[in-house]
Coordinates of C-alpha atoms and ligand atoms in Angstrom, one line a residue:
X1 CA -14.8 7.2 -13.3
X2 CA -11.9 9.6 -13.6
X3 CA -8.5 8.0 -14.1
X4 CA -5.7 10.1 -12.8
X5 CA -3.2 9.2 -15.5
X6 CA -5.5 10.5 -18.2
X7 CA -4.8 14.1 -17.3
X8 CA -1.4 13.9 -19.1
X9 CA -1.5 15.9 -22.4
X10 CA -0.8 12.8 -24.6
X11 CA -3.9 11.1 -23.2
X12 CA -6.2 14.1 -22.9
X13 CA -5.4 15.1 -26.5
X14 CA -5.5 11.6 -27.9
X15 CA -7.3 12.0 -31.3
X16 CA -8.6 8.5 -31.3
X17 CA -8.5 5.7 -33.9
X18 CA -11.4 4.9 -36.2
X19 CA -13.7 2.0 -35.4
X20 CA -13.6 -0.9 -37.9
X21 CA -15.8 0.0 -40.9
X22 CA -17.1 -3.3 -42.2
X23 CA -15.5 -6.7 -43.1
X24 CA -11.8 -6.9 -43.8
X25 CA -8.9 -9.3 -44.0
X26 CA -5.2 -9.3 -43.1
X27 CA -2.4 -11.7 -42.3
X28 CA -3.0 -11.3 -38.6
X29 CA -5.5 -9.9 -36.2
X30 CA -4.9 -8.7 -32.6
X31 CA -7.8 -8.5 -30.2
X32 CA -7.2 -6.1 -27.3
X33 CA -5.0 -3.0 -27.6
X34 CA -3.4 -2.8 -24.2
X35 CA 0.4 -2.9 -23.8
X36 CA 0.4 -6.6 -24.5
X37 CA -1.8 -6.4 -27.7
X38 CA 0.3 -3.5 -29.0
X39 CA 3.5 -5.5 -28.5
X40 CA 1.9 -8.3 -30.5
X41 CA 1.0 -5.8 -33.3
X42 CA 4.6 -4.6 -33.3
X43 CA 6.0 -8.1 -33.4
X44 CA 3.7 -9.1 -36.3
X45 CA 4.5 -6.0 -38.3
X46 CA 8.2 -6.8 -37.6
X47 CA 7.6 -10.1 -39.4
X48 CA 6.3 -8.2 -42.5
X49 CA 2.7 -9.2 -41.9
X50 CA -0.4 -7.0 -42.5
X51 CA -2.2 -6.5 -39.2
X52 CA -5.6 -5.4 -38.0
X53 CA -5.9 -4.6 -34.3
X54 CA -9.2 -4.0 -32.5
X55 CA -10.2 -2.9 -29.0
X56 CA -13.6 -2.6 -27.4
X57 CA -12.8 0.9 -26.2
X58 CA -9.9 3.4 -26.3
X59 CA -6.3 2.0 -26.5
X60 CA -5.3 1.1 -23.0
X61 CA -8.6 2.0 -21.4
X62 CA -8.3 -1.3 -19.6
X63 CA -5.7 -2.2 -17.0
X64 CA -2.9 -1.3 -19.3
X65 CA -3.7 2.4 -18.9
X66 CA -5.1 2.3 -15.4
X67 CA -2.4 0.5 -13.4
X68 CA 0.3 1.6 -10.9
X69 CA 2.9 2.2 -13.7
X70 CA 5.4 0.0 -11.9
X71 CA 7.9 -1.6 -14.3
X72 CA 9.3 -4.3 -12.0
X73 CA 11.7 -7.0 -13.2
X74 CA 10.3 -10.5 -12.8
X75 CA 7.0 -12.3 -12.5
X76 CA 4.3 -11.8 -9.8
X77 CA 5.9 -13.9 -7.1
X78 CA 9.2 -12.5 -5.8
X79 CA 12.2 -14.3 -7.4
X80 CA 12.8 -16.8 -4.6
X81 CA 9.2 -17.9 -4.6
X82 CA 9.0 -18.0 -8.4
X83 CA 12.2 -20.2 -8.5
X84 CA 10.8 -22.5 -5.9
X85 CA 7.5 -22.9 -7.8
X86 CA 8.7 -22.9 -11.4
X87 CA 12.4 -23.8 -11.3
X88 CA 15.2 -21.9 -13.0
X89 CA 13.0 -20.7 -15.8
X90 CA 11.7 -18.0 -13.5
X91 CA 15.2 -16.4 -13.7
X92 CA 14.9 -16.5 -17.5
X93 CA 11.6 -14.6 -17.3
X94 CA 13.2 -12.1 -14.9
X95 CA 16.0 -11.4 -17.5
X96 CA 13.4 -11.0 -20.3
X97 CA 11.5 -8.4 -18.3
X98 CA 14.6 -6.4 -17.5
X99 CA 15.4 -6.5 -21.3
X100 CA 11.9 -5.2 -21.9
X101 CA 12.6 -2.2 -19.7
X102 CA 15.7 -1.5 -21.8
X103 CA 13.6 -1.8 -25.0
X104 CA 10.9 0.6 -23.7
X105 CA 13.5 3.1 -22.6
X106 CA 15.1 3.0 -26.0
X107 CA 11.8 3.3 -28.0
X108 CA 9.4 5.5 -25.9
X109 CA 9.6 9.3 -26.3
X110 CA 12.1 10.8 -23.9
X111 CA 10.9 11.2 -20.3
X112 CA 8.0 8.7 -20.5
X113 CA 10.0 5.9 -18.8
X114 CA 11.8 7.0 -15.6
X115 CA 14.6 4.8 -14.6
X116 CA 14.0 5.2 -10.9
X117 CA 14.5 1.7 -9.4
X118 CA 11.8 0.4 -7.1
X119 CA 11.5 -0.1 -3.3
X120 CA 10.0 -3.1 -1.7
X121 CA 9.2 -2.3 1.9
X122 CA 8.5 -4.7 4.8
X123 CA 5.1 -3.4 5.7
X124 CA 4.0 0.2 5.1
X125 CA 5.7 3.5 5.9
X126 CA 5.2 4.9 9.4
X127 CA 4.9 3.4 12.8
X128 CA 3.0 0.1 13.1
X129 CA -0.5 0.7 14.4
X130 CA -0.5 -2.4 16.7
X131 CA 1.4 -5.5 17.6
X132 CA -0.2 -7.5 14.8
X133 CA 1.2 -5.1 12.2
X134 CA 4.6 -5.0 13.9
X135 CA 4.8 -8.8 13.8
X136 CA 3.7 -8.9 10.2
X137 CA 6.4 -6.4 9.3
X138 CA 9.0 -8.5 11.0
X139 CA 7.9 -11.6 9.0
X140 CA 8.0 -9.6 5.8
X141 CA 11.5 -8.3 6.6
X142 CA 12.7 -11.9 6.7
X143 CA 11.1 -12.4 3.3
X144 CA 12.7 -9.3 1.9
X145 CA 16.1 -10.8 2.9
X146 CA 15.3 -14.1 1.1
X147 CA 14.2 -12.1 -1.9
X148 CA 17.4 -10.1 -1.9
X149 CA 19.5 -13.3 -1.5
X150 CA 17.8 -14.8 -4.6
X151 CA 18.5 -11.7 -6.7
X152 CA 22.1 -11.6 -5.6
X153 CA 22.5 -15.3 -6.4
X154 CA 21.5 -14.7 -9.9
X155 CA 23.5 -11.5 -10.4
X156 CA 20.5 -9.1 -10.3
X157 CA 21.2 -5.8 -8.6
X158 CA 19.6 -5.2 -5.2
X159 CA 20.5 -3.0 -2.2
X160 CA 19.3 -3.1 1.4
X161 CA 17.1 -0.1 2.3
X162 CA 16.8 1.5 5.7
X163 CA 15.5 5.0 5.4
X164 CA 12.6 7.5 5.8
X165 CA 10.0 5.1 4.5
X166 CA 11.0 2.1 6.6
X167 CA 13.1 -1.0 5.9
X168 CA 13.2 -3.2 2.8
X169 CA 15.1 -3.7 -0.4
X170 CA 15.8 -1.3 -3.3
X171 CA 15.9 -2.7 -6.9
X172 CA 17.8 -0.2 -9.0
X173 CA 17.0 -1.8 -12.4
X174 CA 13.3 -1.2 -12.1
X175 CA 11.4 1.8 -13.6
X176 CA 8.2 3.8 -13.6
X177 CA 5.8 5.2 -16.3
X178 CA 2.5 6.8 -16.7
X179 CA 1.0 3.6 -18.2
X180 CA -1.6 5.4 -20.3
X181 CA 1.1 7.6 -21.9
X182 CA 3.3 4.5 -22.5
X183 CA 0.5 2.7 -24.4
X184 CA -0.7 5.6 -26.4
X185 CA 2.8 6.6 -27.4
X186 CA 3.3 3.0 -28.7
X187 CA -0.1 3.1 -30.5
X188 CA 0.8 6.4 -32.1
X189 CA 4.0 4.8 -33.4
X190 CA 2.2 1.8 -34.8
X191 CA -0.9 3.4 -36.3
X192 CA 0.7 3.9 -39.7
X193 CA 2.1 0.3 -39.8
X194 CA -1.1 -1.5 -38.8
X195 CA -4.9 -0.9 -39.1
X196 CA -5.8 -0.1 -35.5
X197 CA -9.4 0.3 -34.5
X198 CA -10.9 1.6 -31.2
X199 CA -14.5 1.1 -30.1
X200 CA -14.8 -2.2 -31.9
X201 CA -15.9 -4.8 -29.4
X202 CA -15.2 -8.4 -30.4
X203 CA -18.1 -10.8 -30.0
X204 CA -16.5 -14.1 -31.0
X205 CA -13.1 -15.5 -32.0
X206 CA -12.8 -18.7 -34.1
X207 CA -10.1 -20.1 -36.3
X208 CA -9.5 -17.5 -39.1
X209 CA -12.3 -15.2 -38.0
X210 CA -12.8 -12.4 -35.5
X211 CA -16.4 -11.3 -35.3
X212 CA -16.9 -7.7 -34.0
X213 CA -20.0 -5.5 -33.7
X214 CA -18.7 -3.5 -36.7
X215 CA -17.6 -6.2 -39.1
X216 CA -15.7 -9.5 -39.5
X217 CA -11.9 -9.7 -39.6
X218 CA -10.6 -12.7 -41.5
X219 CA -7.0 -13.6 -40.6
X220 CA -5.1 -16.9 -40.4
X221 CA -3.2 -15.7 -37.3
X222 CA -5.1 -14.3 -34.3
X223 CA -3.7 -13.1 -31.0
X224 CA -6.1 -12.5 -28.2
X225 CA -4.7 -10.1 -25.6
X226 CA -7.6 -9.2 -23.3
X227 CA -6.2 -10.4 -19.9
X228 CA -9.0 -9.7 -17.5
X229 CA -11.6 -10.5 -20.1
X230 CA -10.1 -13.8 -21.3
X231 CA -12.7 -16.0 -19.5
X232 CA -15.5 -14.0 -21.1
X233 CA -14.3 -13.9 -24.7
X234 CA -12.8 -17.4 -24.6
X235 CA -15.0 -19.4 -22.2
X236 CA -12.8 -22.5 -22.8
X237 CA -10.2 -20.7 -20.6
X238 CA -12.6 -20.1 -17.7
X239 CA -11.0 -22.7 -15.4
X240 CA -7.5 -21.5 -16.2
X241 CA -7.8 -17.8 -15.6
X242 CA -9.9 -15.9 -13.1
X243 CA -10.8 -12.2 -13.2
X244 CA -10.2 -9.8 -10.3
X245 CA -10.7 -6.1 -9.8
X246 CA -7.8 -3.9 -8.7
X247 CA -8.5 -0.4 -7.5
X248 CA -6.5 2.8 -7.3
X249 CA -6.8 6.5 -6.5
X250 CA -4.8 9.6 -7.4
X251 CA -4.2 12.5 -4.9
X252 CA -3.7 16.1 -5.4
X253 CA 0.1 17.0 -5.8
X254 CA 1.9 16.5 -2.6
X255 CA 5.4 17.3 -1.4
X256 CA 8.1 15.2 -3.0
X257 CA 8.5 12.0 -1.0
X258 CA 8.6 8.9 -3.2
X259 CA 11.7 8.8 -5.4
X260 CA 10.6 5.6 -7.0
X261 CA 7.6 3.2 -7.1
X262 CA 7.1 1.8 -3.6
X263 CA 5.3 -1.4 -2.6
X264 CA 4.8 -3.0 0.8
X265 CA 2.7 -5.4 2.7
X266 CA 3.7 -8.2 0.4
X267 CA 3.1 -6.1 -2.6
X268 CA -0.6 -5.7 -2.0
X269 CA -0.2 -2.0 -1.4
X270 CA 1.7 0.3 -3.8
X271 CA 2.3 3.9 -4.7
X272 CA 4.1 5.9 -7.3
X273 CA 4.6 9.7 -7.2
X274 CA 4.1 10.8 -10.7
X275 CA 6.1 13.5 -12.5
X276 CA 3.1 15.8 -11.7
X277 CA 3.6 15.4 -8.0
X278 CA 0.4 13.4 -7.5
X279 CA 0.5 10.1 -5.6
X280 CA -1.0 7.2 -7.6
X281 CA -1.9 4.6 -5.0
X282 CA -3.5 1.2 -5.1
X283 CA -4.0 -1.9 -3.0
X284 CA -6.2 -3.7 -0.5
X285 CA -7.4 -6.5 -2.8
X286 CA -6.4 -9.2 -0.3
X287 CA -8.4 -7.6 2.4
X288 CA -11.6 -7.8 0.5
X289 CA -10.7 -10.8 -1.7
X290 CA -14.2 -12.3 -2.1
X291 CA -15.7 -9.1 -3.3
X292 CA -12.8 -8.4 -5.7
X293 CA -13.2 -11.6 -7.7
X294 CA -15.5 -9.8 -10.1
X295 CA -15.7 -8.5 -13.7
X296 CA -17.0 -5.2 -12.3
X297 CA -14.7 -2.2 -12.7
X298 CA -16.4 0.3 -10.4
X299 CA -14.4 1.5 -7.3
X300 CA -15.9 0.4 -3.9
X301 CA -16.0 2.4 -0.7
X302 CA -14.4 -0.3 1.5
X303 CA -11.3 -0.8 -0.8
X304 CA -11.0 3.0 -1.5
X305 CA -11.1 3.7 2.3
X306 CA -8.2 1.3 2.8
X307 CA -6.2 2.8 -0.2
X308 CA -6.7 6.3 1.3
X309 CA -5.0 5.1 4.5
X310 CA -2.2 3.6 2.4
X311 CA -1.9 7.0 0.6
X312 CA -1.6 8.9 3.8
X313 CA 1.1 6.6 5.1
X314 CA 3.0 6.9 1.8
X315 CA 2.6 10.7 1.9
X316 CA 3.5 10.9 5.6
X317 CA 0.3 12.9 6.3
X318 CA -3.2 13.6 5.1
X319 CA -3.9 13.5 1.3
X320 CA -6.6 15.0 -0.9
X321 CA -8.0 12.4 -3.2
X322 CA -8.9 13.6 -6.7
X323 CA -9.6 10.5 -8.8
X324 CA -10.7 6.9 -8.1
X325 CA -10.8 4.0 -10.5
X326 CA -10.6 0.2 -11.0
X327 CA -9.8 -2.2 -13.8
X328 CA -9.8 -6.0 -14.4
X329 CA -6.9 -8.4 -14.5
X330 CA -6.6 -12.1 -14.9
X331 CA -5.1 -14.4 -12.3
X332 CA -3.8 -18.0 -12.7
X333 CA -3.4 -20.6 -10.0
X334 CA 0.4 -20.6 -9.9
X335 CA 0.8 -17.1 -11.3
X336 CA 2.3 -18.4 -14.5
X337 CA 0.9 -16.3 -17.4
X338 CA -1.0 -18.1 -20.2
X339 CA 0.3 -18.3 -23.8
X340 CA -2.0 -20.9 -25.1
X341 CA -3.2 -22.1 -28.5
X342 CA -7.0 -22.1 -28.3
X343 CA -7.8 -22.9 -32.0
X344 CA -6.0 -23.2 -35.3
X345 CA -3.8 -20.1 -35.6
X346 CA -5.4 -18.6 -32.5
X347 CA -3.2 -17.9 -29.4
X348 CA -4.4 -16.3 -26.2
X349 CA -2.2 -14.5 -23.7
X350 CA -3.0 -13.1 -20.2
X351 CA -3.3 -14.1 -16.6
X352 CA -0.4 -12.0 -15.5
X353 CA -1.7 -12.0 -11.9
X354 CA -1.6 -8.3 -11.6
X355 CA 1.9 -7.8 -12.9
X356 CA 1.6 -7.6 -16.7
X357 CA 3.3 -4.4 -17.7
X358 CA 6.5 -6.2 -18.7
X359 CA 5.4 -9.9 -18.7
X360 CA 2.6 -9.0 -21.1
X361 CA 4.9 -7.8 -24.0
X362 CA 7.2 -10.8 -23.4
X363 CA 4.1 -13.1 -23.7
X364 CA 3.0 -11.2 -26.8
X365 CA 6.2 -11.9 -28.6
X366 CA 6.0 -15.6 -27.6
X367 CA 2.5 -15.8 -28.8
X368 CA 3.4 -14.3 -32.2
X369 CA 6.2 -16.9 -32.6
X370 CA 3.8 -19.7 -31.5
X371 CA 1.1 -18.6 -33.9
X372 CA 3.2 -17.8 -36.9
X373 CA 6.0 -20.5 -36.9
X374 CA 4.9 -22.9 -34.2
X375 CA 7.7 -22.1 -31.7
X376 CA 6.6 -23.5 -28.4
X377 CA 6.5 -20.8 -25.7
X378 CA 9.2 -20.9 -22.9
X379 CA 8.3 -22.9 -19.8
X380 CA 7.8 -19.8 -17.7
X381 CA 4.5 -19.5 -19.6
X382 CA 1.6 -22.0 -19.4
X383 CA 1.1 -23.1 -23.0
Ligands
LIG401 C1 -5.2 -1.0 -10.6 C2 -4.1 -1.9 -11.2 C3 -2.8 -1.7 -10.9 C4 -1.8 -2.5 -11.5 N1 -0.5 -2.2 -11.3 C5 0.4 -2.8 -12.1 C6 1.8 -2.3 -12.0 O1 2.1 -1.4 -11.4 N2 2.7 -3.0 -12.7 C7 2.4 -4.1 -13.5 O2 3.2 -4.7 -14.1 N3 1.1 -4.5 -13.6 C8 0.1 -3.8 -13.0 N4 -1.2 -4.2 -13.1 C9 -1.5 -5.2 -14.0 C10 -1.4 -4.7 -15.5 O3 -2.1 -3.5 -15.6 C11 -2.0 -5.8 -16.4 O4 -1.3 -7.0 -16.2 C12 -1.7 -5.4 -17.9 O5 -2.1 -4.0 -18.1 C13 -2.3 -6.3 -18.8 O6 -2.2 -5.7 -20.1 P1 -2.9 -6.3 -21.3 O7 -2.6 -5.4 -22.5 O8 -2.6 -7.7 -21.4 O9 -4.5 -6.3 -21.0 P2 -5.4 -5.0 -20.7 O10 -4.7 -3.8 -20.3 O11 -6.5 -5.5 -19.8 O12 -6.0 -4.7 -22.1 C14 -7.0 -5.6 -22.7 C15 -7.7 -4.8 -23.7 O13 -8.6 -5.7 -24.3 C16 -9.8 -4.9 -24.6 N5 -10.9 -5.9 -24.7 C17 -11.4 -6.7 -23.7 N6 -12.4 -7.4 -24.1 C18 -12.5 -7.1 -25.5 C19 -13.4 -7.5 -26.5 N7 -14.4 -8.4 -26.3 N8 -13.3 -7.0 -27.7 C20 -12.3 -6.1 -28.0 N9 -11.4 -5.6 -27.0 C21 -11.6 -6.2 -25.8 C22 -9.9 -4.0 -23.4 O14 -10.7 -2.9 -23.8 C23 -8.5 -3.6 -23.1 O15 -8.1 -2.4 -23.8 C24 -2.2 -3.4 -12.5 C25 -3.5 -3.6 -12.8 C26 -4.5 -2.8 -12.2 C27 -5.9 -3.0 -12.6

């Protein structure tokens, strides 16, 4: 399975991190080295603790390195829906995620994060194929207006968009990354501050002990950051988080067309044009929902066929597909992410409902505070 993002030099030339070599101990252990786990490692190091971090594969070889690379303010539901469901705390989370973009911009190597803004379209670019699509687009335009009104009410920047790609709203504070480059850049920064180990699958997590295939890590504080694998590693969370597959593809370089990450059809379909000119396109999960509630991570013909159609509409013409892939994410019933204590000193995070690039690090810091000094997580997390 070729992952388009991995062609970037930082990823292709990643030297790797050594697997765990036997039993060890530390003040803290982090399981899962995606962007969330890495943020937990950084927060724990920042508290002066010794940290061991382990991942079953390469850093960010899960969703953290295989996603759309959208850095969108806020949680998974648009702000008006999140406020309706969770109350004003949804606005607090929105502000935390915008602050996370600022932090990433200040700490990643130059050029990794592109401060592009993002575009939410009503529907997909191009003429509607039939009356059903046209009606759906009109309904979504109404929702875009409600979304914009909520953002304005809370002083968050938003503009009306009516341009080549259709109609919708532009959110100037949002940003874009190559997600694999983002995570590996952070891992490279942390590898001299913490003992980070790739290719070290964790078999079991109990209070004070992380059992891997390569040895046991003893640590009084344990943060589990495996999102789409939470229900497998911690079966006690099985009713609270459910795993889904999300799929993407990357095209050959195409003419410049997308100035920023673009998402439409209620956010189910999305595309980013990378700095390399390729389109990175995903979507279609809702159209094949039954099949996509799975732990499998292989792309499927039916979803990929839909995403190719999305890619062509985003490109404004035919595209040549070069890579196809999929990865796992965790969903919760009300889209509030989990930051839960599962045992003495053990806190699990995840369930970002497909939007964890920024919420994940926010959850990671809340988990570190919860596990180390008992600070109860904010109400925008389920704790
Ligand atoms: C196709 C796709 C597109 C997406 N697009 C976006 C987007 O544009 N914007 C956005 O915000 N979000 C997006 N998401 C969601 C986002 O990728 C995730 O919410 C986020 O990456 C979660 O990061 P994480 O570090 O918590 O978990 P993950 O990235 O899933 O990392 C978990 C890590 O844990 C490791 N692990 C799992 N089990 C074990 C074990 N037993 N032992 C040791 N290690 C283990 C895995 O190897 C993995 O590296 C997308 C997801 C997908 C799949």
